[in-house]
Coordinates of C-alpha atoms and ligand atoms in Angstrom, one line a residue:
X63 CA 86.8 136.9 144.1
X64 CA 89.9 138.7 146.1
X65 CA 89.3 141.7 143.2
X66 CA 85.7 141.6 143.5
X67 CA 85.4 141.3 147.9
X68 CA 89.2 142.7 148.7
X69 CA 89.9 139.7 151.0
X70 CA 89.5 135.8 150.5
X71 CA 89.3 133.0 153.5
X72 CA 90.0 129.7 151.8
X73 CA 88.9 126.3 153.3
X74 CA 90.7 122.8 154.3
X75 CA 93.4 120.9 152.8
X76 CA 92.3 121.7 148.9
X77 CA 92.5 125.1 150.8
X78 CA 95.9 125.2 151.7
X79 CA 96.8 123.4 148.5
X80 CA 95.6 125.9 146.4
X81 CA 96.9 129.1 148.5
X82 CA 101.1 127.2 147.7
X83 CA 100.1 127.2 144.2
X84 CA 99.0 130.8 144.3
X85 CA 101.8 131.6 146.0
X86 CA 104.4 131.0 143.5
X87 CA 103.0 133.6 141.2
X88 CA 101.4 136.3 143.4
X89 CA 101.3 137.8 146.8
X90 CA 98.9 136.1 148.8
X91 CA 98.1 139.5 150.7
X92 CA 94.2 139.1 151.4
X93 CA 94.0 135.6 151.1
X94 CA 93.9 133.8 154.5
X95 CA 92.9 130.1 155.3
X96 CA 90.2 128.3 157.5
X97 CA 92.1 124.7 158.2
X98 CA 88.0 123.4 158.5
X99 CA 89.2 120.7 160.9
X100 CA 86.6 121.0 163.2
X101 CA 87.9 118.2 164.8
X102 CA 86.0 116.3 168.2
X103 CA 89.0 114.9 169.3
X104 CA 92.2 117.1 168.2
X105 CA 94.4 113.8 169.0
X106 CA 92.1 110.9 167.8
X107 CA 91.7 113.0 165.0
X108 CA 95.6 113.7 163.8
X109 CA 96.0 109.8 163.7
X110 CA 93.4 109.3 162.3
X111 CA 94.0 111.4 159.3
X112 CA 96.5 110.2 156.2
X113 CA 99.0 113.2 156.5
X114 CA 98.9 115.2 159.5
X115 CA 99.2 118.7 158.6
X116 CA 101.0 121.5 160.9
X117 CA 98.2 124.0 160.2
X118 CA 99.7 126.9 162.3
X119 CA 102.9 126.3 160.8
X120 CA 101.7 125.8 157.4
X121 CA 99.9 129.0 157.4
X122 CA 103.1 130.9 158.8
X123 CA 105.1 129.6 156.3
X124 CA 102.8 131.0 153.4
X125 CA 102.9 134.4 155.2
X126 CA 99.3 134.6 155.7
X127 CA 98.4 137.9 157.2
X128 CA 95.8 135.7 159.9
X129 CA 96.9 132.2 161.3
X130 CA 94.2 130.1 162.7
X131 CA 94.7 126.9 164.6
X132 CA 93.3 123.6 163.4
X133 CA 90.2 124.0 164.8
X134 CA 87.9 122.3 167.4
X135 CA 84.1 121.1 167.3
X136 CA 82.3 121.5 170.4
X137 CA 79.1 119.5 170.5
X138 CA 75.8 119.9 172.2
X139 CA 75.6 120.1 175.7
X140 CA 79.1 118.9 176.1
X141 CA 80.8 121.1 178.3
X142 CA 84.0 119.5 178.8
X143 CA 84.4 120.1 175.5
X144 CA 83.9 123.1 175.4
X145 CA 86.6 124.0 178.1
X146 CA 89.1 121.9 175.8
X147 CA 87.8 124.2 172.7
X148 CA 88.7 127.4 174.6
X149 CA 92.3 125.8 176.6
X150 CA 94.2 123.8 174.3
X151 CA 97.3 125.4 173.6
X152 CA 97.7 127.3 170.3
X153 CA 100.9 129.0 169.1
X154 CA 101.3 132.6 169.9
X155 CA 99.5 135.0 167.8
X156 CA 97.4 132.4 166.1
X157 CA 93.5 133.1 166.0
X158 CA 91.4 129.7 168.5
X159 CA 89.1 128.9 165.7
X160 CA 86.0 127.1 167.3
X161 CA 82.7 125.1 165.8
X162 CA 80.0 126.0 168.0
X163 CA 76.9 123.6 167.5
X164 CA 74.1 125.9 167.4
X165 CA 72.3 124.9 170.0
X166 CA 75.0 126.8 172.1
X167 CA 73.4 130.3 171.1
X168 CA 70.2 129.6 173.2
X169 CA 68.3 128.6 176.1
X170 CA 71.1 128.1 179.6
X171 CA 73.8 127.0 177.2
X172 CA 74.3 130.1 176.3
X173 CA 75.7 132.1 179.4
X174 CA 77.6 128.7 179.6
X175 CA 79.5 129.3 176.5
X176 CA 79.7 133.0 177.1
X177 CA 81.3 132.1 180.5
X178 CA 83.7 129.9 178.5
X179 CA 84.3 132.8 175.9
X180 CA 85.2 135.1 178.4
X181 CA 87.8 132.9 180.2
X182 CA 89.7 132.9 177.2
X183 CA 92.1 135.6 176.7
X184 CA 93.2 134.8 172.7
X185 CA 91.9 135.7 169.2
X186 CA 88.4 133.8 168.5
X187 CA 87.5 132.6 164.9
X188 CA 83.6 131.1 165.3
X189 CA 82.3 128.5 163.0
X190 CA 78.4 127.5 163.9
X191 CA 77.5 124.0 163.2
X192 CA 73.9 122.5 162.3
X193 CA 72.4 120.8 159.5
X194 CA 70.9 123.9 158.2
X195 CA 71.2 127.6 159.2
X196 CA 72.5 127.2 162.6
X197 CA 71.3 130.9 163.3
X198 CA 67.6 129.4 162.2
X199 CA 66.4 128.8 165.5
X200 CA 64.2 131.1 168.0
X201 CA 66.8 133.5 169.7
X202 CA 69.7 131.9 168.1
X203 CA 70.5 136.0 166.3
X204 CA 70.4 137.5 169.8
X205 CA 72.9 134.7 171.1
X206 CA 74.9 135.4 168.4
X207 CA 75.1 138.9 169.4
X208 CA 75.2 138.4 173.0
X209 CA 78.3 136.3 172.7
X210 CA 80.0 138.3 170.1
X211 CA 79.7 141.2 172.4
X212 CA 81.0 139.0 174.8
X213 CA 84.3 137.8 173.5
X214 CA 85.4 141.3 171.5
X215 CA 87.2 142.9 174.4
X216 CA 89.9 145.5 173.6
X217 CA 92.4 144.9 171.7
X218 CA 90.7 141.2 170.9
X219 CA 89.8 140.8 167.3
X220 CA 86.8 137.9 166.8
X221 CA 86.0 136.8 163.4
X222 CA 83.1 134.8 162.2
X223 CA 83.3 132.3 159.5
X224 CA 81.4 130.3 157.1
X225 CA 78.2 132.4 157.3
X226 CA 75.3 133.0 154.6
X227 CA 74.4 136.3 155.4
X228 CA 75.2 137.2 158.8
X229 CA 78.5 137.8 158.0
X230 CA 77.3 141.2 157.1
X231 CA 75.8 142.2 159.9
X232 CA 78.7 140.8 161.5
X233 CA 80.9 142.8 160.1
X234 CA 79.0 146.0 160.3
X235 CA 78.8 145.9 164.4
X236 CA 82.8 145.8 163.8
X237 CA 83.6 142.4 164.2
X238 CA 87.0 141.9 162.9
X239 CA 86.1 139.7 159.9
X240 CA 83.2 137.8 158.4
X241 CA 83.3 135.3 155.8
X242 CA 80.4 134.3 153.3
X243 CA 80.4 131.1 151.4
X244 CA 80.6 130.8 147.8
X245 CA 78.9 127.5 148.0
X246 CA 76.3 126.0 150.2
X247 CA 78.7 123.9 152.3
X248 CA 80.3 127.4 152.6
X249 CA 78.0 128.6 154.8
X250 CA 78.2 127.0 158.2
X251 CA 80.0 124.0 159.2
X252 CA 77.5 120.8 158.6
X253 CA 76.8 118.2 160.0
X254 CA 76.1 114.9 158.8
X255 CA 72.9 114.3 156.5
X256 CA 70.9 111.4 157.5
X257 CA 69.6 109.7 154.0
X258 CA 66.7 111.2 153.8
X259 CA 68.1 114.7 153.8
X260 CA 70.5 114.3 151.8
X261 CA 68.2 113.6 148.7
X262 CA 66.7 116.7 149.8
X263 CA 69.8 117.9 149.3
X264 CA 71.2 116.7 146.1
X265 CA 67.7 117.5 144.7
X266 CA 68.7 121.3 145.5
X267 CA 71.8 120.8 143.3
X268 CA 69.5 120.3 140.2
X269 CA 68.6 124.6 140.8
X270 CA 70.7 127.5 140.8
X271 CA 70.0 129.5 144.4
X272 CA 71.0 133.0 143.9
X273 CA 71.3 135.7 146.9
X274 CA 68.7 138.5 146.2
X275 CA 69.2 142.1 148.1
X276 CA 65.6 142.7 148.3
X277 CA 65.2 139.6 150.4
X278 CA 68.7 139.1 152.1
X279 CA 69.1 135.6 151.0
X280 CA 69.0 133.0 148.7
X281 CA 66.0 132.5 146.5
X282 CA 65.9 129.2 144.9
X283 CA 66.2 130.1 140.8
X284 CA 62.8 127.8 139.5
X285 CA 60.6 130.4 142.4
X286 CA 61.7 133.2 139.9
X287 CA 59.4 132.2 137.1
X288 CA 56.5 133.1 139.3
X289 CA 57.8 136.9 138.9
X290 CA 58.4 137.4 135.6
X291 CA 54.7 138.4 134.7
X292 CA 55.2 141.3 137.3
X293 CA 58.0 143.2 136.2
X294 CA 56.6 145.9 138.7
X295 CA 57.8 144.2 141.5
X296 CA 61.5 144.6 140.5
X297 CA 62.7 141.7 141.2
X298 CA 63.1 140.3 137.5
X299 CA 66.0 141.9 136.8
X300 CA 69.5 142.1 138.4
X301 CA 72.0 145.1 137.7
X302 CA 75.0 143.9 138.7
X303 CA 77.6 143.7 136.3
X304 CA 78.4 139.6 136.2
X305 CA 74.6 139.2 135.5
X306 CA 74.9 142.1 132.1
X307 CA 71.5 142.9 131.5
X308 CA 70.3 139.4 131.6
X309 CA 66.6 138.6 133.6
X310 CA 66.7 136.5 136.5
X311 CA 64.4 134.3 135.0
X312 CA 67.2 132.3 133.3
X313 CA 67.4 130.7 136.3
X314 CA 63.8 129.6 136.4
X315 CA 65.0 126.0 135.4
X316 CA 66.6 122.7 136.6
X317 CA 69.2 120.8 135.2
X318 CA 69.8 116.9 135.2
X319 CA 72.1 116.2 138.2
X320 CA 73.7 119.5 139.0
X321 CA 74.0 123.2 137.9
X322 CA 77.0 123.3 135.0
X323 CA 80.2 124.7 136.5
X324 CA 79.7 127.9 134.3
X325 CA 76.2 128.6 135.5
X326 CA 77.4 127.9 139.3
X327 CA 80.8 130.5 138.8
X328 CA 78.3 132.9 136.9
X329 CA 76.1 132.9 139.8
X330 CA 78.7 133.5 142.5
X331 CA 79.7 136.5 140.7
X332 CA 76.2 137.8 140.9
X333 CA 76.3 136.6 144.6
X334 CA 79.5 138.7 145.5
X335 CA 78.5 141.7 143.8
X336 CA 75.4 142.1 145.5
X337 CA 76.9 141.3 149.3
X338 CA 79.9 143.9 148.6
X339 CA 76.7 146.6 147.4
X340 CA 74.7 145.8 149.9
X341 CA 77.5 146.4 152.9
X342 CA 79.0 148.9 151.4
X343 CA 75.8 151.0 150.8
X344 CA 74.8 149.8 154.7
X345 CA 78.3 151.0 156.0
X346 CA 77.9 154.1 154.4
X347 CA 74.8 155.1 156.9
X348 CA 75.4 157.1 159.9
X349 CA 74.1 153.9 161.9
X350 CA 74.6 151.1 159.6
X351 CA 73.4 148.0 162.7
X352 CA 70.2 150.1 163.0
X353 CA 70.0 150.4 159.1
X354 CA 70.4 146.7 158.3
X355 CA 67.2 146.0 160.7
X356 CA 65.4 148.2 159.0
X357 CA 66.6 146.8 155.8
X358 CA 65.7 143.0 157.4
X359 CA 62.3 144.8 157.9
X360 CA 62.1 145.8 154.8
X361 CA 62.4 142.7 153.3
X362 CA 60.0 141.2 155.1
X363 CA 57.4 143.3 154.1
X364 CA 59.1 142.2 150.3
X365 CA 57.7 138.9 151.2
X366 CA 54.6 139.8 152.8
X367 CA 53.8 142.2 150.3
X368 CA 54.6 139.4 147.3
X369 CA 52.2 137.2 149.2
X370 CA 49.4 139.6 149.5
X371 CA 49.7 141.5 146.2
X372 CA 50.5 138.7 144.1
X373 CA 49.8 135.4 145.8
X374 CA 53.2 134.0 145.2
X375 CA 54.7 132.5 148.5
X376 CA 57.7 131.1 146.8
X377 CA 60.5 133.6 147.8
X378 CA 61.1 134.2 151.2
X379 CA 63.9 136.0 153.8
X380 CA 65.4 133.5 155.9
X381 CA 64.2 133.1 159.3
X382 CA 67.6 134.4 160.9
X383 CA 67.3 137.2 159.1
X384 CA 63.5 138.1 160.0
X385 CA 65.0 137.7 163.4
X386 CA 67.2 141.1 162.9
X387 CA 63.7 143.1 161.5
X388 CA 63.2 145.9 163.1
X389 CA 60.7 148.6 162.0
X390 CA 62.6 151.8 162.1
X391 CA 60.5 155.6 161.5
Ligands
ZN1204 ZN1 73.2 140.0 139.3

């Protein structure tokens, strides 16, 4: 992944684990860690755990080129917490990494946290909590980039983690570094699943999702069937090296309990390739914010036009990124 993306943010204790391994055989230039605390109560929270980890000073010690503290959840309408996210101390030069529930990026909690934001003078690493997309939500994209613009002063680098595809974006409005997850749980930090959800959920493990350019996010791999009759679409076929040629509509399948490892690693290869060619071509543009609206518009027409044409409804942009769209001459 570090060959294929040129920079890798790793997550939580298996995180840091993996990064000391690594680090007796190779530089760990590029790599860089999320400590994925997320913690309510920082205090409650380091007793509470069975070995209380250092993570500034573990990070240091691996010569990571980014440190991050531990990290700090900040819950809905709590606004004391929010002035503890954005106070407690953190070692010099380490980045405040903060879990923002989503509900933060809209409505009059959102000059509240951009008030908070701006009283704080250190790094920022974001993390946006929700069950689902936490940028889902009517006006949640615009809050984003209200309190992006808000917190990247001068000389203040603010990094936003654990996105699915707003990372890109993200990054292209020159926000210091944006992370996409590999895996679902990658992608935002989540919150707990009450029982019925999570059989929604572990019924999604029994499909491969794959991220499709033409729609700017994952399709769900049984929805591709539906496509393969209409190879004028072109959407049947991928040509990005990890997928070699192959048609999509491999994927058009389930599997008993969960996707096989192999299918799962083959798929974030495909996944990787087609973020990095899709930024890079975007950055390339002489305005690349303006040309990934018009790519977001473009893709909703991809849907629209699916619907209309051929009456299949399956595939589908997410709603945060319909929320970027804008029809461009
Ligand atoms: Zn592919």
């Amino acid at each position: 992944m570090r060959a294929r993306i040129g920079a890798v943010t790793l997550s939580g204790e298996s995180g840091l684990r993996a990064l000391q391994t690594l680090a007796r055989t190779m530089s760990l230039e590029d790599f860089d860690l999320d400590p994925a605390q997320y913690a309510v109560n920082p205090k409650k929270h380091a007793q509470a755990a069975l070995i209380d980890i250092d993570w500034e000073a573990a990070q240091r010690g691996l010569g990571l080129p980014v440190v991050r503290s531990a990290g700090i959840a900040v819950r809905k309408d709590d606004h004391e917490q929010l002035r503890a996210a954005m106070r407690t101390p953190i070692s010099p030069g380490s980045r405040r990494l903060v879990s923002l529930h989503s509900s933060w990026l809209r409505g009059p909690a959102l000059p509240v946290a951009i008030a908070a934001v701006r009283n704080s003078d250190d790094p920022l690493s974001f993390v946006f909590a929700d069950l689902f997309d936490p940028f889902g939500g009517a006006g949640a994209v615009d809050g984003l980039q209200y309190l992006l613009a808000a917190a990247s002063a001068p000389e203040r680098p603010v990094e936003l983690l654990r996105t699915d595809t707003q990372a890109i974006p993200f990054a292209l409005a020159g926000g210091a570094r944006g992370a996409i997850g590999l895996t679902s749980q990658g992608r935002h930090h989540p919150l707990p699943f009450s029982s019925k959800l999570k059989k929604e959920h572990d019924d999604r493990q029994r499909s491969a999702w794959l991220w499709l350019p033409e729609l700017l996010g994952w399709q769900r791999g049984t929805t591709l069937g539906a496509i393969e009759p209409f190879p004028e679409i072109g959407l049947a076929d991928c040509p990005c090296p990890p997928c070699d040629g192959e048609p999509l509509s491999v994927y058009a399948r389930e599997w008993p309990g969960q996707v096989p490892q192999k299918v799962r690693e083959r798929l974030q290869d495909h996944d990787a390739d087609r973020w990095m060619t899709t930024f890079n071509r975007l950055r390339a543009t002489s305005d690349p914010l303006q040309s990934w609206a018009a790519a977001c518009a473009r893709a909703v027409r991809v849907e629209a036009e699916l619907v209309s044409e051929y009456k299949i409804s399956a595939l589908r942009v997410p709603t945060s990124i319909a929320q970027w769209a804008v029809e461009t001459s």
